[in-house]
PDB file of C-alpha atoms in Angstrom:
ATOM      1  CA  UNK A   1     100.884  62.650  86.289  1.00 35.00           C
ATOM      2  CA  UNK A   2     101.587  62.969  89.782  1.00 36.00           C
ATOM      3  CA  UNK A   3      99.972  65.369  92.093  1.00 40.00           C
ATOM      4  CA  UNK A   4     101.773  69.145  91.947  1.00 39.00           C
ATOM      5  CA  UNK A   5     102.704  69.300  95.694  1.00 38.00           C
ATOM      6  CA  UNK A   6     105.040  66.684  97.270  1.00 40.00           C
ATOM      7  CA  UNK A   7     103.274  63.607  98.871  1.00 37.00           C
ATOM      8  CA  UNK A   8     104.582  63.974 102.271  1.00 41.00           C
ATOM      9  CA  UNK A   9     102.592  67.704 102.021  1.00 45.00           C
ATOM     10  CA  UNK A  10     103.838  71.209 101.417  1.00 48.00           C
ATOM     11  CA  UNK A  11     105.358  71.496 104.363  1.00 54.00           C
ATOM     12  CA  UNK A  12     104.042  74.900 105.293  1.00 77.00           C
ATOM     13  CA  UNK A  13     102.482  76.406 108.698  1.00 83.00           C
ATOM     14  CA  UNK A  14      99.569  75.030 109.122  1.00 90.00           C
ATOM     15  CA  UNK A  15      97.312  77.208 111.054  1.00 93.00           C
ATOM     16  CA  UNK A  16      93.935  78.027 112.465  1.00 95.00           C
ATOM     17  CA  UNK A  17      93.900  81.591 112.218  1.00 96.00           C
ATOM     18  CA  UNK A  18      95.282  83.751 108.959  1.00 94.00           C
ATOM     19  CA  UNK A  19      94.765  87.900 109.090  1.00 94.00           C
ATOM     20  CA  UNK A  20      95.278  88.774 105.618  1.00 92.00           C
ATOM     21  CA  UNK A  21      95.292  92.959 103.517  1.00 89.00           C
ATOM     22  CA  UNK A  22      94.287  92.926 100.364  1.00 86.00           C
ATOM     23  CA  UNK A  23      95.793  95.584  98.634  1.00 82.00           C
ATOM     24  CA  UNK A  24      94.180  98.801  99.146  1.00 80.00           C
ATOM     25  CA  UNK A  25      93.604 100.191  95.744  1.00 79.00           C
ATOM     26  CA  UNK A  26      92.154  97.087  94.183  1.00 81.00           C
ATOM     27  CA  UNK A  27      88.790  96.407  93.457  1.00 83.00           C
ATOM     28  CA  UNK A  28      87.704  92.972  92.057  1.00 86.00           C
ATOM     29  CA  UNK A  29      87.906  89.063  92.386  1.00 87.00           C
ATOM     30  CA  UNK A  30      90.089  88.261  95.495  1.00 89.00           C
ATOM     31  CA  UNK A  31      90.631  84.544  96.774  1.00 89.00           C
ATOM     32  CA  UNK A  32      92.041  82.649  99.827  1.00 91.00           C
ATOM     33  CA  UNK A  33      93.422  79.496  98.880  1.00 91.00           C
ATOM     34  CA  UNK A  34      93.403  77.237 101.804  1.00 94.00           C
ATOM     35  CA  UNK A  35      95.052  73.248 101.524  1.00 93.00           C
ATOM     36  CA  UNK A  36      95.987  70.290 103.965  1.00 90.00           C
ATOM     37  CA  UNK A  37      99.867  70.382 104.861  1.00 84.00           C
ATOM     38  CA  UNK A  38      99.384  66.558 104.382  1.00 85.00           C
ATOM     39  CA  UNK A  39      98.036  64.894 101.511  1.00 84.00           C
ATOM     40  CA  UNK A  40      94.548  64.318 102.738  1.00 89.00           C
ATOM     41  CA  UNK A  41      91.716  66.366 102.307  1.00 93.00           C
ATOM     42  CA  UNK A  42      89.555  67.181 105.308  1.00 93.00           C
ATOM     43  CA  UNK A  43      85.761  68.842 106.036  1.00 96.00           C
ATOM     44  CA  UNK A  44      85.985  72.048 108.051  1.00 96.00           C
ATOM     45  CA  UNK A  45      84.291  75.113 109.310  1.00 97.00           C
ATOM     46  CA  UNK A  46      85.836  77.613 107.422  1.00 97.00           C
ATOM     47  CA  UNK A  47      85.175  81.321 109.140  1.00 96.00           C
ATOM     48  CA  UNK A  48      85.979  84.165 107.003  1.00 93.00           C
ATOM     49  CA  UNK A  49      85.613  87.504 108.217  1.00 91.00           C
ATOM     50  CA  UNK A  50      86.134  90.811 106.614  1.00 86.00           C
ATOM     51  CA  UNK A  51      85.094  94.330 108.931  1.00 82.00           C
ATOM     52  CA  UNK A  52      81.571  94.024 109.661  1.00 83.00           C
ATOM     53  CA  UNK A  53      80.760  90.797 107.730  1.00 87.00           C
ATOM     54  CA  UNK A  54      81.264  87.232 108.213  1.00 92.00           C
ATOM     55  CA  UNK A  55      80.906  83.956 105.910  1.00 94.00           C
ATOM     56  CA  UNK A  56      81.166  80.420 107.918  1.00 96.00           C
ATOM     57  CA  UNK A  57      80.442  77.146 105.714  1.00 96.00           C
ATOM     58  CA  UNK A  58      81.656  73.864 105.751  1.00 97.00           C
ATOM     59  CA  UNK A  59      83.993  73.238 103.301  1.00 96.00           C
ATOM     60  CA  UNK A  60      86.389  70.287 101.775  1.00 96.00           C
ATOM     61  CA  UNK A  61      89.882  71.430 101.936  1.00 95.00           C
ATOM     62  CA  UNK A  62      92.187  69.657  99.492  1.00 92.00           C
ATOM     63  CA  UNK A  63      95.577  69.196  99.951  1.00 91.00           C
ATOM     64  CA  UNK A  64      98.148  71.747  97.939  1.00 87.00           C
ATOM     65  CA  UNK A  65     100.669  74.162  98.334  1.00 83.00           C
ATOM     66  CA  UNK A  66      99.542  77.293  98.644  1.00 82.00           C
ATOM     67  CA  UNK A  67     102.901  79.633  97.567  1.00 78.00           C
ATOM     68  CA  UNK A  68     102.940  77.804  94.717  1.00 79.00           C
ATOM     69  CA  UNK A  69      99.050  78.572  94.114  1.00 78.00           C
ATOM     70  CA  UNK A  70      98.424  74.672  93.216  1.00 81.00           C
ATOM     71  CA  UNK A  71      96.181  71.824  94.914  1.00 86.00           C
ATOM     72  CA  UNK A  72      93.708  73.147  97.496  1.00 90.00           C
ATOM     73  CA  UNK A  73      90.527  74.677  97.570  1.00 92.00           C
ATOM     74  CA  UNK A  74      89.784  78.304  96.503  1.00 90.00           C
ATOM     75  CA  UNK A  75      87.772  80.242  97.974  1.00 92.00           C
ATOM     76  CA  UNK A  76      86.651  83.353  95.686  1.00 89.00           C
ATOM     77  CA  UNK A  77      84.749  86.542  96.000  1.00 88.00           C
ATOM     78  CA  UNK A  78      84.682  89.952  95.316  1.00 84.00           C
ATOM     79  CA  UNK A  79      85.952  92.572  96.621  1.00 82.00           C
ATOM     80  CA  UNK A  80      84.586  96.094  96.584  1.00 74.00           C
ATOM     81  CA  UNK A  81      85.832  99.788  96.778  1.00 66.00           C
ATOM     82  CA  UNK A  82      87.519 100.328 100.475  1.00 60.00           C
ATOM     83  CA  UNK A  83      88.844 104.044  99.478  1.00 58.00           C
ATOM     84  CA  UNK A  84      87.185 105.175 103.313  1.00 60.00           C
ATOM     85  CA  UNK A  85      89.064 101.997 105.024  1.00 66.00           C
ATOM     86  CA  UNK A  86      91.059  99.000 104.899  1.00 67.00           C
ATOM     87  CA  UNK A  87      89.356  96.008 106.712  1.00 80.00           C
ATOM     88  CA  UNK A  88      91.487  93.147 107.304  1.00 87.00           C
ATOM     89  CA  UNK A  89      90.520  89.457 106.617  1.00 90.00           C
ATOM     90  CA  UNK A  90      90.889  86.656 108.695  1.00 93.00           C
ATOM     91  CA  UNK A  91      90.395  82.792 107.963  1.00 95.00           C
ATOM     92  CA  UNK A  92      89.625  81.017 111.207  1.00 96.00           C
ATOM     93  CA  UNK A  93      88.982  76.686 110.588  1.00 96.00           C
ATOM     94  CA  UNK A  94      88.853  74.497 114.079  1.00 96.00           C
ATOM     95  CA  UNK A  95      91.716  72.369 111.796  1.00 93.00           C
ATOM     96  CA  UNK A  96      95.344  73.443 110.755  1.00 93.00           C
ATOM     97  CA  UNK A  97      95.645  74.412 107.601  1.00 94.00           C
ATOM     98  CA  UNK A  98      97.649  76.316 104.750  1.00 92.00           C
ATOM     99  CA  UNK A  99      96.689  80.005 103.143  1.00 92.00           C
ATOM    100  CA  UNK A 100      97.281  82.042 100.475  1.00 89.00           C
ATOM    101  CA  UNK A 101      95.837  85.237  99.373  1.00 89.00           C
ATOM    102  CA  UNK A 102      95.854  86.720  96.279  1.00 86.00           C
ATOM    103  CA  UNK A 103      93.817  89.736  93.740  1.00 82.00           C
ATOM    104  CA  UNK A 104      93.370  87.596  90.178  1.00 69.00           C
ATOM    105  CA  UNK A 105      90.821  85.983  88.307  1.00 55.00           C
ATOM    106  CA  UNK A 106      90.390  81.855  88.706  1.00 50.00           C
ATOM    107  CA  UNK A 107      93.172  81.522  85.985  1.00 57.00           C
ATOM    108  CA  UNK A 108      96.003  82.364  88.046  1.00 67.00           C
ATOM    109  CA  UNK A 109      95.867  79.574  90.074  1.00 70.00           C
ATOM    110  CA  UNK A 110      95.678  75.539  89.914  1.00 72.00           C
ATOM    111  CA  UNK A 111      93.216  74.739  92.611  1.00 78.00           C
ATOM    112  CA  UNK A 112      91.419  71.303  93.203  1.00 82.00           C
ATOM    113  CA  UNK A 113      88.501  72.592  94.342  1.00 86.00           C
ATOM    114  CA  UNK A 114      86.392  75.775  93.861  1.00 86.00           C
ATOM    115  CA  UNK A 115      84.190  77.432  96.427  1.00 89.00           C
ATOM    116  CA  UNK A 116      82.101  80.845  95.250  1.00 87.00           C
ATOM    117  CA  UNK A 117      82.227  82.618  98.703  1.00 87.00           C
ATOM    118  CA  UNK A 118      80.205  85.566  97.296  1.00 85.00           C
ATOM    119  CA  UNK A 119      77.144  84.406  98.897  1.00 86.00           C
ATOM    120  CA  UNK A 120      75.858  83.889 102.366  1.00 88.00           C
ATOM    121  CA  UNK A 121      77.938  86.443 104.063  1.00 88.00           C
ATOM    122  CA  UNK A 122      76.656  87.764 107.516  1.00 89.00           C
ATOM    123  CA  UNK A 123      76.972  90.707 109.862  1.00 84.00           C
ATOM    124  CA  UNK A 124      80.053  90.010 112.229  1.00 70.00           C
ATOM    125  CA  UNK A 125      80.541  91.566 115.682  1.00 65.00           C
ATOM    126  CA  UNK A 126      84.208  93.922 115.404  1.00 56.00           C
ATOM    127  CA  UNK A 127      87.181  92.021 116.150  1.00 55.00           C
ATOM    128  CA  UNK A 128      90.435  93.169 117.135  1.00 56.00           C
ATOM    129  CA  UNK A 129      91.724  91.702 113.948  1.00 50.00           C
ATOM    130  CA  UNK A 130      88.717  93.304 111.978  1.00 45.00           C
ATOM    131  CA  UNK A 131      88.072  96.490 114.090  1.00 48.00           C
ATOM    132  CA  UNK A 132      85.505  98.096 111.198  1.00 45.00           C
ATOM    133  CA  UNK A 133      81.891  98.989 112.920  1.00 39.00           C
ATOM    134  CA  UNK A 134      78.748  96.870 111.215  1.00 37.00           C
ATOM    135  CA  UNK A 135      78.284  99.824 108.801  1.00 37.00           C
ATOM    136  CA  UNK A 136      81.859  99.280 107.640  1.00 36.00           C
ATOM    137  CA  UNK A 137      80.643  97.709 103.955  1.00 38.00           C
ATOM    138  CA  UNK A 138      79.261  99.283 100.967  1.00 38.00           C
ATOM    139  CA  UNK A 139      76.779  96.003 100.525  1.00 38.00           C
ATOM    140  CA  UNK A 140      73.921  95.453 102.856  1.00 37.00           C
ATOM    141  CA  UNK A 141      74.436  91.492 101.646  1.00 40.00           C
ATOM    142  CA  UNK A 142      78.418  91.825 102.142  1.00 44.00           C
ATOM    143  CA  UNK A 143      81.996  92.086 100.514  1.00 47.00           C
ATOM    144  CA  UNK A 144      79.956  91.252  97.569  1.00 38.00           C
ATOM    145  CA  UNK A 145      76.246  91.805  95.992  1.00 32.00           C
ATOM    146  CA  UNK A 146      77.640  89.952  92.353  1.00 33.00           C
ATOM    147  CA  UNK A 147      78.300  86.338  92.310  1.00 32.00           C
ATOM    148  CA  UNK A 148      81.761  85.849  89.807  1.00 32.00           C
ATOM    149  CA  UNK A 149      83.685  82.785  89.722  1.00 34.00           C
ATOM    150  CA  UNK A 150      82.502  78.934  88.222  1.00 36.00           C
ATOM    151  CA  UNK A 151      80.223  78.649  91.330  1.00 35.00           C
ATOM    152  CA  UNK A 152      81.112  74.808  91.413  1.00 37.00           C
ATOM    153  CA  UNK A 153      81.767  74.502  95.027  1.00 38.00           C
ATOM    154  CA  UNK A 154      83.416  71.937  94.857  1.00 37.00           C
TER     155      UNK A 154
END
């Protein structure tokens, strides 16, 4: 069976930098799907950060296509009650690559690879993309103090 993005690549806009809301209201599992715009898969620095908190790791990203949720490699974790404030979340990687963002358990998407971003989050110095002071979160540890997802990583 043939890969579920075209060979060539997805053909989206590959980028280093994403800025990302999740919606407001929602508390739970949130992902960013990243993926290659070509068919090879490459080790990055991915950089998410999210008001006051940071998580940097290296990470295989597969190739995929990321508005079709397939291919690529998910990044999940958890998102908790922002009722007080809305922090937005950027992806930063020194490579080009695809995003997606979504609010769903692992099941609505087809990625190749799974990353459980719930741990190993840091403070982060305010950004003008992620204005929120370092006492922005709920968690001392981060977005999230419960790991959920496979935790395969990879």
């Amino acid at each position: 069976m043939p890969p579920p993005w075209p060979a060539a690549g997805s053909g989206c806009d590959a980028r280093t930098h994403w800025v990302y809301q999740y919606d407001h209201a929602y508390q739970g599992q949130v992902y960013a799907l990243l993926a290659r715009p070509d068919a090879t898969p490459t080790d990055t620095t991915v950089t998410l950060t999210w008001g006051a908190w940071r998580w940097r790791h290296p990470v295989t990203v597969q190739p995929g296509t990321p508005e079709r949720t397939t291919g690529g490699t998910l990044l999940l974790y958890a998102k908790l009650d922002t009722s007080l404030r809305d922090p937005l979340v950027t992806v930063d990687t020194p490579d080009p690559v695809c995003a997606a963002f979504g609010t769903a358990g692992p099941t609505s998407v087809a990625p190749l690879s799974t990353v459980d971003a719930n741990q190993g989050w840091t403070g982060a110095e305010p950004t003008a993309d992620t204005p929120d002071g370092p006492d922005a979160m709920d968690s001392p540890s981060g977005p999230s103090t419960a790991a959920t997802g496979d935790g395969t990583g990879g």
